[in-house]
Each structure stands twice: as structure tokens, then as C-alpha cells.
């Protein structure tokens, strides 16, 4: 049917890459449609989290719950002070992500 909403290709890629059960797709799509302003940074953060997760699907469910309760924070852009710190101490990417 034509009524079925088009799923964002970035969302499809995330689900495919981490083999997340498609039954979570419409819930996630609905949440992300309400997060247009932070869509890109949210997706970056989710990729980062899922790459480190033992269970990407469990991580996804947990992060969707955070989005529903308003506690999820996407990837933040580091300010100049953090970048200076990172350069000064020659931090690797993993350490930088924890700042």
C-alpha cells in the first residue's frame, strides 16, 4: 500500500548493519521523525554506541526508551576547549568520545 511511510535510508542502513529486528523499525522511525533537528547527531551517536555494544538490538531498545523519556543525547560537537585538551594530551578517538 502507498500509505506505508517511507523509512529514512539512514535508518534502514543502521538496522541492516547491526541486524536489528525490523519490528522495532516503525517505533524508531516515529521517534526520529520527532527529532528532525538532532537527527544527524542522534544517528552518529547510535552508530557509535552500537559498534561498542555486545547486543546492538538491546542498545537500540534502551536508547529508544531514553528518547521517549527525553534523556537521550546525540553526539555533541566538541567545543574549542575540548579540542585543545585533546590535542595537548594527544587523546585517541575513544578517549575523546568520553570527554
CSV table of N, CA and C in Angstrom, one decimal:
chain,number,residue,atom,x,y,z
A,1,UNK,N,0.8,-1.2,0.0
A,1,UNK,CA,0.0,0.0,0.0
A,1,UNK,C,0.9,1.3,0.0
A,2,UNK,N,0.3,2.3,-0.6
A,2,UNK,CA,1.0,3.6,-0.7
A,2,UNK,C,1.1,4.3,0.7
A,3,UNK,N,0.2,3.9,1.6
A,3,UNK,CA,0.1,4.6,2.9
A,3,UNK,C,1.3,4.3,3.8
A,4,UNK,N,1.9,3.2,3.5
A,4,UNK,CA,3.1,2.9,4.4
A,4,UNK,C,4.1,4.0,4.2
A,5,UNK,N,4.6,4.5,5.4
A,5,UNK,CA,5.6,5.6,5.4
A,5,UNK,C,6.9,5.1,4.8
A,6,UNK,N,7.6,6.0,4.1
A,6,UNK,CA,8.9,5.7,3.6
A,6,UNK,C,9.9,5.8,4.8
A,7,UNK,N,10.7,4.8,4.9
A,7,UNK,CA,11.7,4.8,6.0
A,7,UNK,C,12.9,5.5,5.5
A,8,UNK,N,13.5,6.3,6.4
A,8,UNK,CA,14.7,7.0,6.0
A,8,UNK,C,15.8,6.0,5.7
A,9,UNK,N,16.5,6.2,4.6
A,9,UNK,CA,17.6,5.3,4.2
A,9,UNK,C,18.7,5.1,5.3
A,10,UNK,N,18.9,6.2,6.0
A,10,UNK,CA,19.9,6.1,7.1
A,10,UNK,C,19.5,5.2,8.2
A,11,UNK,N,18.2,5.1,8.5
A,11,UNK,CA,17.6,4.2,9.5
A,11,UNK,C,17.7,2.8,9.0
A,12,UNK,N,17.4,2.6,7.7
A,12,UNK,CA,17.4,1.3,7.1
A,12,UNK,C,18.9,0.7,7.2
A,13,UNK,N,19.8,1.6,6.9
A,13,UNK,CA,21.2,1.2,6.9
A,13,UNK,C,21.7,0.8,8.3
A,14,UNK,N,21.3,1.6,9.3
A,14,UNK,CA,21.6,1.3,10.7
A,14,UNK,C,21.0,-0.1,11.1
A,15,UNK,N,19.7,-0.3,10.8
A,15,UNK,CA,19.1,-1.6,11.2
A,15,UNK,C,19.8,-2.7,10.4
A,16,UNK,N,20.1,-2.6,9.2
A,16,UNK,CA,20.7,-3.6,8.4
A,16,UNK,C,22.1,-4.0,8.9
A,17,UNK,N,22.8,-2.9,9.1
A,17,UNK,CA,24.2,-3.1,9.6
A,17,UNK,C,24.3,-3.9,10.9
A,18,UNK,N,23.4,-3.6,11.8
A,18,UNK,CA,23.5,-4.2,13.1
A,18,UNK,C,22.5,-5.3,13.3
A,19,UNK,N,21.8,-5.7,12.2
A,19,UNK,CA,20.9,-6.8,12.2
A,19,UNK,C,19.8,-6.7,13.3
A,20,UNK,N,19.2,-5.5,13.3
A,20,UNK,CA,18.2,-5.2,14.3
A,20,UNK,C,16.8,-5.6,13.8
A,21,UNK,N,16.1,-6.3,14.6
A,21,UNK,CA,14.8,-6.8,14.2
A,21,UNK,C,13.9,-5.7,13.7
A,22,UNK,N,13.4,-5.9,12.5
A,22,UNK,CA,12.5,-4.9,11.8
A,22,UNK,C,11.3,-4.5,12.6
A,23,UNK,N,10.9,-5.3,13.6
A,23,UNK,CA,9.7,-5.0,14.4
A,23,UNK,C,9.9,-3.7,15.2
A,24,UNK,N,11.2,-3.3,15.4
A,24,UNK,CA,11.5,-2.0,16.1
A,24,UNK,C,11.5,-0.8,15.1
A,25,UNK,N,11.4,-1.1,13.8
A,25,UNK,CA,11.6,0.0,12.8
A,25,UNK,C,10.6,1.1,12.9
A,26,UNK,N,9.3,0.8,13.0
A,26,UNK,CA,8.3,1.8,13.0
A,26,UNK,C,8.4,2.7,14.3
A,27,UNK,N,8.6,2.0,15.4
A,27,UNK,CA,8.8,2.8,16.6
A,27,UNK,C,10.0,3.8,16.5
A,28,UNK,N,11.1,3.3,16.0
A,28,UNK,CA,12.3,4.1,15.9
A,28,UNK,C,12.1,5.2,14.9
A,29,UNK,N,11.5,4.9,13.7
A,29,UNK,CA,11.2,5.9,12.7
A,29,UNK,C,10.3,7.0,13.3
A,30,UNK,N,9.3,6.6,14.1
A,30,UNK,CA,8.4,7.6,14.7
A,30,UNK,C,9.1,8.5,15.7
A,31,UNK,N,10.0,7.9,16.4
A,31,UNK,CA,10.8,8.7,17.4
A,31,UNK,C,11.7,9.7,16.6
A,32,UNK,N,12.4,9.2,15.6
A,32,UNK,CA,13.3,10.0,14.8
A,32,UNK,C,12.6,11.2,14.1
A,33,UNK,N,11.3,10.9,13.7
A,33,UNK,CA,10.6,12.0,13.0
A,33,UNK,C,10.3,13.1,13.9
A,34,UNK,N,10.3,12.9,15.2
A,34,UNK,CA,10.1,14.0,16.2
A,34,UNK,C,11.4,14.6,16.5
A,35,UNK,N,12.5,14.1,16.0
A,35,UNK,CA,13.9,14.6,16.3
A,35,UNK,C,14.6,15.1,15.1
A,36,UNK,N,13.9,15.8,14.2
A,36,UNK,CA,14.4,16.3,13.0
A,36,UNK,C,15.7,17.2,13.2
A,37,UNK,N,15.6,18.0,14.2
A,37,UNK,CA,16.7,19.0,14.5
A,37,UNK,C,18.0,18.3,14.9
A,38,UNK,N,17.8,17.1,15.6
A,38,UNK,CA,19.0,16.4,16.1
A,38,UNK,C,19.2,15.1,15.4
A,39,UNK,N,18.5,14.8,14.3
A,39,UNK,CA,18.6,13.6,13.5
A,39,UNK,C,20.0,13.1,13.3
A,40,UNK,N,20.8,14.0,12.6
A,40,UNK,CA,22.2,13.6,12.2
A,40,UNK,C,23.0,13.3,13.4
A,41,UNK,N,23.0,14.1,14.5
A,41,UNK,CA,23.9,13.8,15.6
A,41,UNK,C,23.4,12.6,16.4
A,42,UNK,N,22.0,12.4,16.4
A,42,UNK,CA,21.5,11.2,17.1
A,42,UNK,C,21.9,9.9,16.4
A,43,UNK,N,21.9,10.0,15.0
A,43,UNK,CA,22.3,8.8,14.3
A,43,UNK,C,23.8,8.5,14.5
A,44,UNK,N,24.6,9.6,14.5
A,44,UNK,CA,26.1,9.4,14.7
A,44,UNK,C,26.3,8.7,16.1
A,45,UNK,N,25.6,9.2,17.1
A,45,UNK,CA,25.7,8.6,18.5
A,45,UNK,C,25.3,7.2,18.5
A,46,UNK,N,24.2,6.9,17.8
A,46,UNK,CA,23.7,5.5,17.8
A,46,UNK,C,24.7,4.5,17.1
A,47,UNK,N,25.2,5.0,16.0
A,47,UNK,CA,26.3,4.2,15.3
A,47,UNK,C,27.4,3.9,16.3
A,48,UNK,N,27.9,4.9,17.0
A,48,UNK,CA,29.0,4.8,17.9
A,48,UNK,C,28.6,3.8,19.0
A,49,UNK,N,27.5,4.0,19.6
A,49,UNK,CA,27.1,3.1,20.7
A,49,UNK,C,26.9,1.7,20.3
A,50,UNK,N,26.3,1.5,19.1
A,50,UNK,CA,26.0,0.1,18.7
A,50,UNK,C,27.3,-0.6,18.2
A,51,UNK,N,28.3,0.1,17.7
A,51,UNK,CA,29.5,-0.5,17.4
A,51,UNK,C,30.2,-1.1,18.6
A,52,UNK,N,30.0,-0.5,19.8
A,52,UNK,CA,30.6,-0.9,21.0
A,52,UNK,C,29.8,-1.9,21.8
A,53,UNK,N,28.5,-2.0,21.4
A,53,UNK,CA,27.6,-2.8,22.2
A,53,UNK,C,27.7,-4.3,22.0
A,54,UNK,N,27.6,-5.1,23.1
A,54,UNK,CA,27.6,-6.5,22.9
A,54,UNK,C,26.3,-6.9,22.2
A,55,UNK,N,25.2,-6.2,22.5
A,55,UNK,CA,23.9,-6.5,21.9
A,55,UNK,C,23.4,-5.2,21.3
A,56,UNK,N,23.7,-5.0,20.0
A,56,UNK,CA,23.2,-3.8,19.4
A,56,UNK,C,21.7,-3.6,19.5
A,57,UNK,N,20.9,-4.7,19.4
A,57,UNK,CA,19.5,-4.6,19.5
A,57,UNK,C,19.1,-4.2,20.8
A,58,UNK,N,19.7,-4.7,21.9
A,58,UNK,CA,19.4,-4.3,23.2
A,58,UNK,C,19.7,-2.8,23.5
A,59,UNK,N,20.8,-2.4,22.9
A,59,UNK,CA,21.2,-1.0,23.0
A,59,UNK,C,20.2,-0.1,22.3
A,60,UNK,N,19.7,-0.5,21.1
A,60,UNK,CA,18.7,0.2,20.4
A,60,UNK,C,17.4,0.4,21.2
A,61,UNK,N,17.0,-0.7,21.8
A,61,UNK,CA,15.8,-0.6,22.6
A,61,UNK,C,16.0,0.3,23.8
A,62,UNK,N,17.1,0.2,24.4
A,62,UNK,CA,17.4,1.1,25.6
A,62,UNK,C,17.4,2.6,25.1
A,63,UNK,N,18.0,2.8,24.0
A,63,UNK,CA,18.1,4.2,23.5
A,63,UNK,C,16.8,4.8,23.1
A,64,UNK,N,15.9,3.9,22.5
A,64,UNK,CA,14.6,4.3,22.2
A,64,UNK,C,13.8,4.7,23.4
A,65,UNK,N,14.0,4.0,24.5
A,65,UNK,CA,13.4,4.3,25.8
A,65,UNK,C,13.9,5.7,26.2
A,66,UNK,N,15.2,5.9,26.1
A,66,UNK,CA,15.7,7.2,26.5
A,66,UNK,C,15.1,8.3,25.7
A,67,UNK,N,14.9,8.1,24.4
A,67,UNK,CA,14.3,9.1,23.5
A,67,UNK,C,12.9,9.4,24.0
A,68,UNK,N,12.2,8.4,24.4
A,68,UNK,CA,10.8,8.5,24.8
A,68,UNK,C,10.7,9.3,26.1
A,69,UNK,N,11.7,9.1,27.0
A,69,UNK,CA,11.7,9.8,28.3
A,69,UNK,C,12.4,11.1,28.2
A,70,UNK,N,13.0,11.4,27.1
A,70,UNK,CA,13.7,12.7,26.9
A,70,UNK,C,15.1,12.8,27.5
A,71,UNK,N,15.7,11.6,27.7
A,71,UNK,CA,17.0,11.6,28.3
A,71,UNK,C,18.2,11.3,27.3
A,72,UNK,N,17.8,11.0,26.1
A,72,UNK,CA,18.8,10.6,25.1
A,72,UNK,C,19.5,11.9,24.6
A,73,UNK,N,20.8,11.8,24.5
A,73,UNK,CA,21.6,12.9,23.9
A,73,UNK,C,22.5,12.4,22.8
A,74,UNK,N,22.3,13.0,21.6
A,74,UNK,CA,23.1,12.6,20.5
A,74,UNK,C,24.5,13.0,20.6
A,75,UNK,N,25.3,12.8,19.5
A,75,UNK,CA,26.7,13.1,19.5
A,75,UNK,C,26.8,14.6,19.6
A,76,UNK,N,27.6,15.1,20.5
A,76,UNK,CA,27.8,16.5,20.7
A,76,UNK,C,29.1,17.0,19.9
A,77,UNK,N,29.0,18.2,19.5
A,77,UNK,CA,30.2,18.7,18.7
A,77,UNK,C,31.1,19.3,19.8
A,78,UNK,N,32.4,18.9,19.9
A,78,UNK,CA,33.3,19.4,20.9
A,78,UNK,C,33.6,20.9,20.7
A,79,UNK,N,33.6,21.6,21.8
A,79,UNK,CA,34.0,23.0,21.7
A,79,UNK,C,35.5,23.1,21.6
A,80,UNK,N,35.9,24.3,21.4
A,80,UNK,CA,37.4,24.6,21.2
A,80,UNK,C,38.2,24.2,22.4
A,81,UNK,N,37.7,24.4,23.6
A,81,UNK,CA,38.5,24.0,24.8
A,81,UNK,C,38.7,22.5,24.8
A,82,UNK,N,37.7,21.7,24.5
A,82,UNK,CA,37.9,20.3,24.5
A,82,UNK,C,38.9,19.8,23.4
A,83,UNK,N,38.8,20.5,22.2
A,83,UNK,CA,39.7,20.1,21.2
A,83,UNK,C,41.1,20.4,21.6
A,84,UNK,N,41.3,21.6,22.2
A,84,UNK,CA,42.7,21.9,22.7
A,84,UNK,C,43.2,20.9,23.7
A,85,UNK,N,42.3,20.5,24.6
A,85,UNK,CA,42.7,19.4,25.6
A,85,UNK,C,43.1,18.1,24.9
A,86,UNK,N,42.3,17.8,23.9
A,86,UNK,CA,42.6,16.5,23.1
A,86,UNK,C,43.9,16.6,22.4
A,87,UNK,N,44.2,17.8,21.8
A,87,UNK,CA,45.5,17.9,21.1
A,87,UNK,C,46.7,17.9,22.1
A,88,UNK,N,46.5,18.6,23.2
A,88,UNK,CA,47.5,18.8,24.2
A,88,UNK,C,47.9,17.4,24.8
A,89,UNK,N,46.9,16.6,25.1
A,89,UNK,CA,47.2,15.3,25.7
A,89,UNK,C,47.3,14.1,24.7
A,90,UNK,N,47.2,14.5,23.4
A,90,UNK,CA,47.2,13.5,22.3
A,90,UNK,C,46.3,12.4,22.5
A,91,UNK,N,45.0,12.7,22.8
A,91,UNK,CA,44.0,11.7,23.0
A,91,UNK,C,43.6,11.0,21.8
A,92,UNK,N,43.3,9.7,21.9
A,92,UNK,CA,42.8,8.9,20.8
A,92,UNK,C,41.3,9.2,20.7
A,93,UNK,N,40.7,8.6,19.6
A,93,UNK,CA,39.3,8.8,19.4
A,93,UNK,C,38.4,8.3,20.5
A,94,UNK,N,38.8,7.2,21.0
A,94,UNK,CA,38.0,6.6,22.1
A,94,UNK,C,38.0,7.5,23.4
A,95,UNK,N,39.2,8.0,23.7
A,95,UNK,CA,39.3,8.9,24.9
A,95,UNK,C,38.5,10.2,24.6
A,96,UNK,N,38.6,10.7,23.4
A,96,UNK,CA,38.0,11.9,23.0
A,96,UNK,C,36.5,11.8,23.2
A,97,UNK,N,35.9,10.6,22.8
A,97,UNK,CA,34.5,10.4,22.9
A,97,UNK,C,34.0,10.5,24.3
A,98,UNK,N,34.9,10.2,25.3
A,98,UNK,CA,34.4,10.2,26.7
A,98,UNK,C,34.4,11.6,27.3
A,99,UNK,N,35.0,12.6,26.6
A,99,UNK,CA,35.1,13.9,27.2
A,99,UNK,C,33.7,14.5,27.2
